[in-house]
């Protein structure tokens, strides 16, 4: 157990273990007795347990600031001791993990509150909240773990919960297939990460994160083979969880789950785990500059690929899914150029506006009889004013609308630092700038099609207070959160960067100069405003011309290619899935399967023999019971 606290600040910090514990307790209660509880009781337990976790998180944050922002370690107990490996169940709090904890708990609480009303009529109400609580508890374990083995436990926990929640409506085979796809594709990355942990332990003798990073910096020269191998393997894990190329295919299909699940996966859990992993192990990536550059290149490529695909989707949630892939790409780009704090700043703002967009989309979907096709909506700005204004604020922040949205400030700092990142900097900046233009186009394409024009589907249901309150809170955060860090020409507020730089290396100084910084900011504004203007002309004023362009020739082929996710699913199906299935069919008669087939046959014969005894004749049943009793008594007397 942790050492008794020596001060008031330490006393508050000692509450850290309660942050994941309350969520885990809520899961246990709902899993064990949730089926016997009323729906209001389930909602109180599900939402209330996360509210307590959020309260504990903010109290811990207060203690952290009062104590001067020094890292705090809390070892609860020793987990195991095996062959020199002695990991503990321990928590580590610094600026990085605190940002993650506050975002995960607070945004998760708003999503839980929204879910209490959104899922009210669904079967499996208690099961849903049990899974959601376990999901948040797993993510909190991941970001607070003081060693990589405990982190990996939380890592696998969010993978399991994503499978359970994506396939929540399991009676539809398509939902089960989407859940399996998410589980299998992310397992590729998880395997790479596990190999990375083996490598780190065998070479450095520890999985405790802080000692491990110190030993790596001391024992491994920059560019050494072990550092490169370890960074590559951890990158593989991050690519799977964060849905980056080439493991991005699971995330669009994950929209099969309920909308609050999509909001939680995209905004506060799961896909941000890879970003956190790279930031937490930044020392390893700094020792492998080629791998760190690869992180940035993958992020740049992913944000472009996903942005093009988002332009062609008809399903409102799939547009937002590709948007998430693209925005995580920006975070990877920032990590790749050493802008660690900028990546976390964009993580925070993205959590607010992406949760807002998904929850507003849920309002629209419910109001339109569970319709997902944006071309069957339209004209909803007057019918659903709360959803419209929420979507407009969230969309503006996603598109980086200048000066007044959080997304502008977090994206601008990434582009500014990318420009100054050596010889590859201008190319990475160009990819980010084009991605910003695409983001504005597909975001306002969605807004113009769904909320303007003629009404296609009559509104059936409007949100109640439990759904409106999270929208209003997230809309406010999608605006004001950006003012935690502003560029020089807008007052140079550095609250966020000064805080996060206590846990991560400070971003490299931009060498472009003040004039160049102004030009870069102007270009970022032009990308946002230009993209909105293009969307206005193409999808509000001249939609018929655009639709005609995508129905024939090269335009139609490109539209199909992008809509199909650039053919990655077809490629993987041809190269991996079909050959594996053919091999499985060819190996069906494997002699190793014979004992198991025999066991199955014995079970089947036993069942048939016992079934014949079920004749429905009470006299035979009574005689059998009497005979059995005599036999048992005889055995007891004779033996």
CSV table of C-alpha atoms in Angstrom, one decimal, residues 343-528:
chain,number,residue,atom,x,y,z
A,343,UNK,CA,0.1,16.6,-30.1
A,344,UNK,CA,-1.4,16.5,-26.6
A,345,UNK,CA,-3.0,19.9,-27.1
A,346,UNK,CA,-4.7,18.7,-30.2
A,347,UNK,CA,-5.7,15.5,-28.4
A,348,UNK,CA,-7.5,17.7,-25.8
A,349,UNK,CA,-9.4,20.0,-28.2
A,350,UNK,CA,-10.2,17.0,-30.5
A,351,UNK,CA,-11.8,15.2,-27.5
A,352,UNK,CA,-14.2,18.1,-27.0
A,353,UNK,CA,-15.3,18.8,-30.5
A,354,UNK,CA,-15.3,15.2,-31.7
A,355,UNK,CA,-17.5,14.1,-28.7
A,356,UNK,CA,-19.7,17.0,-29.5
A,357,UNK,CA,-20.1,16.0,-33.1
A,358,UNK,CA,-20.9,12.4,-32.4
A,359,UNK,CA,-23.4,13.2,-29.7
A,360,UNK,CA,-25.1,15.8,-32.0
A,361,UNK,CA,-25.1,13.1,-34.7
A,362,UNK,CA,-26.8,10.8,-32.3
A,363,UNK,CA,-29.6,13.4,-31.8
A,364,UNK,CA,-30.0,13.6,-35.6
A,365,UNK,CA,-30.1,9.8,-36.0
A,366,UNK,CA,-32.7,9.3,-33.3
A,367,UNK,CA,-34.8,12.1,-34.6
A,368,UNK,CA,-34.8,10.7,-38.1
A,369,UNK,CA,-36.0,7.2,-37.3
A,370,UNK,CA,-32.5,5.8,-36.9
A,371,UNK,CA,-31.5,7.1,-40.4
A,372,UNK,CA,-27.8,7.3,-41.1
A,373,UNK,CA,-27.8,8.4,-44.7
A,374,UNK,CA,-27.1,12.1,-44.9
A,375,UNK,CA,-28.8,12.4,-48.2
A,376,UNK,CA,-32.1,11.2,-46.6
A,377,UNK,CA,-31.9,14.1,-44.1
A,378,UNK,CA,-31.8,17.8,-44.9
A,379,UNK,CA,-33.5,20.9,-43.5
A,380,UNK,CA,-33.0,20.0,-39.9
A,381,UNK,CA,-31.6,23.3,-38.6
A,382,UNK,CA,-35.1,24.5,-37.7
A,383,UNK,CA,-36.4,21.2,-36.5
A,384,UNK,CA,-33.4,20.4,-34.3
A,385,UNK,CA,-31.8,23.8,-33.3
A,386,UNK,CA,-29.8,22.4,-30.4
A,387,UNK,CA,-28.3,19.7,-32.6
A,388,UNK,CA,-27.7,22.2,-35.4
A,389,UNK,CA,-25.8,24.7,-33.3
A,390,UNK,CA,-23.9,22.0,-31.6
A,391,UNK,CA,-22.9,20.5,-34.9
A,392,UNK,CA,-22.0,23.9,-36.3
A,393,UNK,CA,-19.7,24.7,-33.3
A,394,UNK,CA,-18.1,21.3,-33.3
A,395,UNK,CA,-17.7,21.3,-37.1
A,396,UNK,CA,-16.2,24.8,-37.1
A,397,UNK,CA,-13.7,23.7,-34.5
A,398,UNK,CA,-12.9,20.5,-36.5
A,399,UNK,CA,-12.4,22.6,-39.6
A,400,UNK,CA,-10.2,25.1,-37.7
A,401,UNK,CA,-12.4,28.1,-38.1
A,402,UNK,CA,-10.0,31.0,-37.4
A,403,UNK,CA,-9.6,32.8,-34.1
A,404,UNK,CA,-12.7,31.6,-32.2
A,405,UNK,CA,-12.5,27.8,-32.2
A,406,UNK,CA,-10.2,25.5,-30.2
A,407,UNK,CA,-9.4,23.4,-33.3
A,408,UNK,CA,-7.8,26.4,-35.0
A,409,UNK,CA,-5.3,26.9,-32.2
A,410,UNK,CA,-4.3,23.3,-31.8
A,411,UNK,CA,-4.0,22.6,-35.5
A,412,UNK,CA,-2.1,25.9,-36.1
A,413,UNK,CA,0.6,25.1,-33.6
A,414,UNK,CA,1.1,21.7,-35.2
A,415,UNK,CA,1.4,23.1,-38.7
A,416,UNK,CA,3.8,25.9,-37.5
A,417,UNK,CA,6.1,23.4,-35.8
A,418,UNK,CA,6.0,21.0,-38.7
A,419,UNK,CA,7.3,23.7,-41.1
A,420,UNK,CA,10.4,24.1,-39.0
A,421,UNK,CA,11.1,20.4,-38.7
A,422,UNK,CA,14.2,20.0,-40.8
A,423,UNK,CA,14.3,19.1,-44.5
A,424,UNK,CA,11.1,17.0,-44.2
A,425,UNK,CA,9.3,19.9,-42.5
A,426,UNK,CA,7.9,21.7,-45.5
A,427,UNK,CA,6.6,18.4,-47.0
A,428,UNK,CA,4.9,17.5,-43.7
A,429,UNK,CA,3.5,21.0,-43.5
A,430,UNK,CA,2.1,20.8,-47.0
A,431,UNK,CA,0.4,17.5,-46.2
A,432,UNK,CA,-1.1,19.0,-43.1
A,433,UNK,CA,-2.3,22.1,-44.9
A,434,UNK,CA,-4.0,20.1,-47.6
A,435,UNK,CA,-5.5,18.0,-44.9
A,436,UNK,CA,-6.9,21.1,-43.2
A,437,UNK,CA,-8.5,22.2,-46.5
A,438,UNK,CA,-10.0,18.7,-47.0
A,439,UNK,CA,-11.3,18.8,-43.4
A,440,UNK,CA,-13.1,22.0,-43.9
A,441,UNK,CA,-14.7,20.7,-47.1
A,442,UNK,CA,-16.0,17.4,-45.8
A,443,UNK,CA,-17.1,18.9,-42.5
A,444,UNK,CA,-19.2,21.6,-44.0
A,445,UNK,CA,-20.4,19.2,-46.8
A,446,UNK,CA,-21.9,17.2,-43.9
A,447,UNK,CA,-23.4,20.3,-42.3
A,448,UNK,CA,-24.9,21.7,-45.5
A,449,UNK,CA,-26.4,18.4,-46.6
A,450,UNK,CA,-27.9,17.5,-43.2
A,451,UNK,CA,-29.1,20.8,-41.9
A,452,UNK,CA,-29.9,22.9,-45.0
A,453,UNK,CA,-32.1,22.3,-48.0
A,454,UNK,CA,-35.4,20.5,-48.0
A,455,UNK,CA,-36.6,18.2,-45.2
A,456,UNK,CA,-36.2,14.6,-46.4
A,457,UNK,CA,-37.2,12.7,-43.2
A,458,UNK,CA,-39.7,14.1,-40.7
A,459,UNK,CA,-38.4,14.5,-37.1
A,460,UNK,CA,-39.7,11.9,-34.7
A,461,UNK,CA,-38.0,12.7,-31.5
A,462,UNK,CA,-36.2,15.6,-29.8
A,463,UNK,CA,-33.5,15.4,-27.1
A,464,UNK,CA,-34.3,15.8,-23.4
A,465,UNK,CA,-32.2,17.5,-20.8
A,466,UNK,CA,-29.8,14.6,-20.3
A,467,UNK,CA,-28.8,14.8,-24.0
A,468,UNK,CA,-28.9,18.6,-24.3
A,469,UNK,CA,-26.6,19.4,-21.3
A,470,UNK,CA,-23.6,17.5,-22.6
A,471,UNK,CA,-24.0,19.2,-26.0
A,472,UNK,CA,-23.9,22.6,-24.4
A,473,UNK,CA,-20.9,21.9,-22.2
A,474,UNK,CA,-18.9,20.4,-25.0
A,475,UNK,CA,-19.8,23.2,-27.3
A,476,UNK,CA,-18.4,25.7,-24.8
A,477,UNK,CA,-15.2,23.7,-24.4
A,478,UNK,CA,-14.8,23.4,-28.2
A,479,UNK,CA,-14.4,27.2,-28.2
A,480,UNK,CA,-12.7,28.2,-25.0
A,481,UNK,CA,-10.2,25.3,-24.7
A,482,UNK,CA,-8.1,26.7,-27.6
A,483,UNK,CA,-7.2,29.8,-25.5
A,484,UNK,CA,-5.0,27.8,-23.3
A,485,UNK,CA,-2.3,28.2,-25.9
A,486,UNK,CA,-2.2,30.9,-28.6
A,487,UNK,CA,0.5,32.1,-31.0
A,488,UNK,CA,2.7,35.1,-30.5
A,489,UNK,CA,0.6,37.4,-32.7
A,490,UNK,CA,-2.5,36.6,-30.6
A,491,UNK,CA,-1.1,37.3,-27.1
A,492,UNK,CA,1.2,34.2,-26.7
A,493,UNK,CA,-0.8,32.5,-24.0
A,494,UNK,CA,1.3,29.4,-22.9
A,495,UNK,CA,-0.7,27.9,-20.1
A,496,UNK,CA,-1.0,24.5,-21.6
A,497,UNK,CA,2.5,24.3,-23.0
A,498,UNK,CA,4.1,25.4,-19.8
A,499,UNK,CA,2.2,22.7,-17.9
A,500,UNK,CA,2.7,19.8,-20.3
A,501,UNK,CA,6.4,20.6,-20.8
A,502,UNK,CA,7.0,19.6,-17.2
A,503,UNK,CA,6.4,16.0,-18.4
A,504,UNK,CA,7.5,16.1,-22.1
A,505,UNK,CA,10.4,17.8,-23.9
A,506,UNK,CA,9.6,21.3,-25.0
A,507,UNK,CA,8.9,21.7,-28.6
A,508,UNK,CA,11.8,22.8,-30.8
A,509,UNK,CA,11.9,26.5,-31.4
A,510,UNK,CA,10.4,27.6,-34.7
A,511,UNK,CA,13.2,29.0,-36.8
A,512,UNK,CA,11.0,30.6,-39.4
A,513,UNK,CA,10.8,34.1,-37.8
A,514,UNK,CA,7.8,36.3,-36.9
A,515,UNK,CA,7.0,37.2,-40.5
A,516,UNK,CA,6.9,33.6,-41.6
A,517,UNK,CA,4.8,32.7,-38.6
A,518,UNK,CA,2.2,35.3,-39.7
A,519,UNK,CA,2.3,33.9,-43.2
A,520,UNK,CA,1.8,30.3,-42.0
A,521,UNK,CA,-1.1,31.4,-39.8
A,522,UNK,CA,-2.7,33.2,-42.7
A,523,UNK,CA,-2.3,30.1,-44.8
A,524,UNK,CA,-3.9,28.0,-42.1
A,525,UNK,CA,-6.9,30.5,-42.0
A,526,UNK,CA,-7.1,30.4,-45.8
A,527,UNK,CA,-7.3,26.6,-45.7
A,528,UNK,CA,-10.2,26.6,-43.3
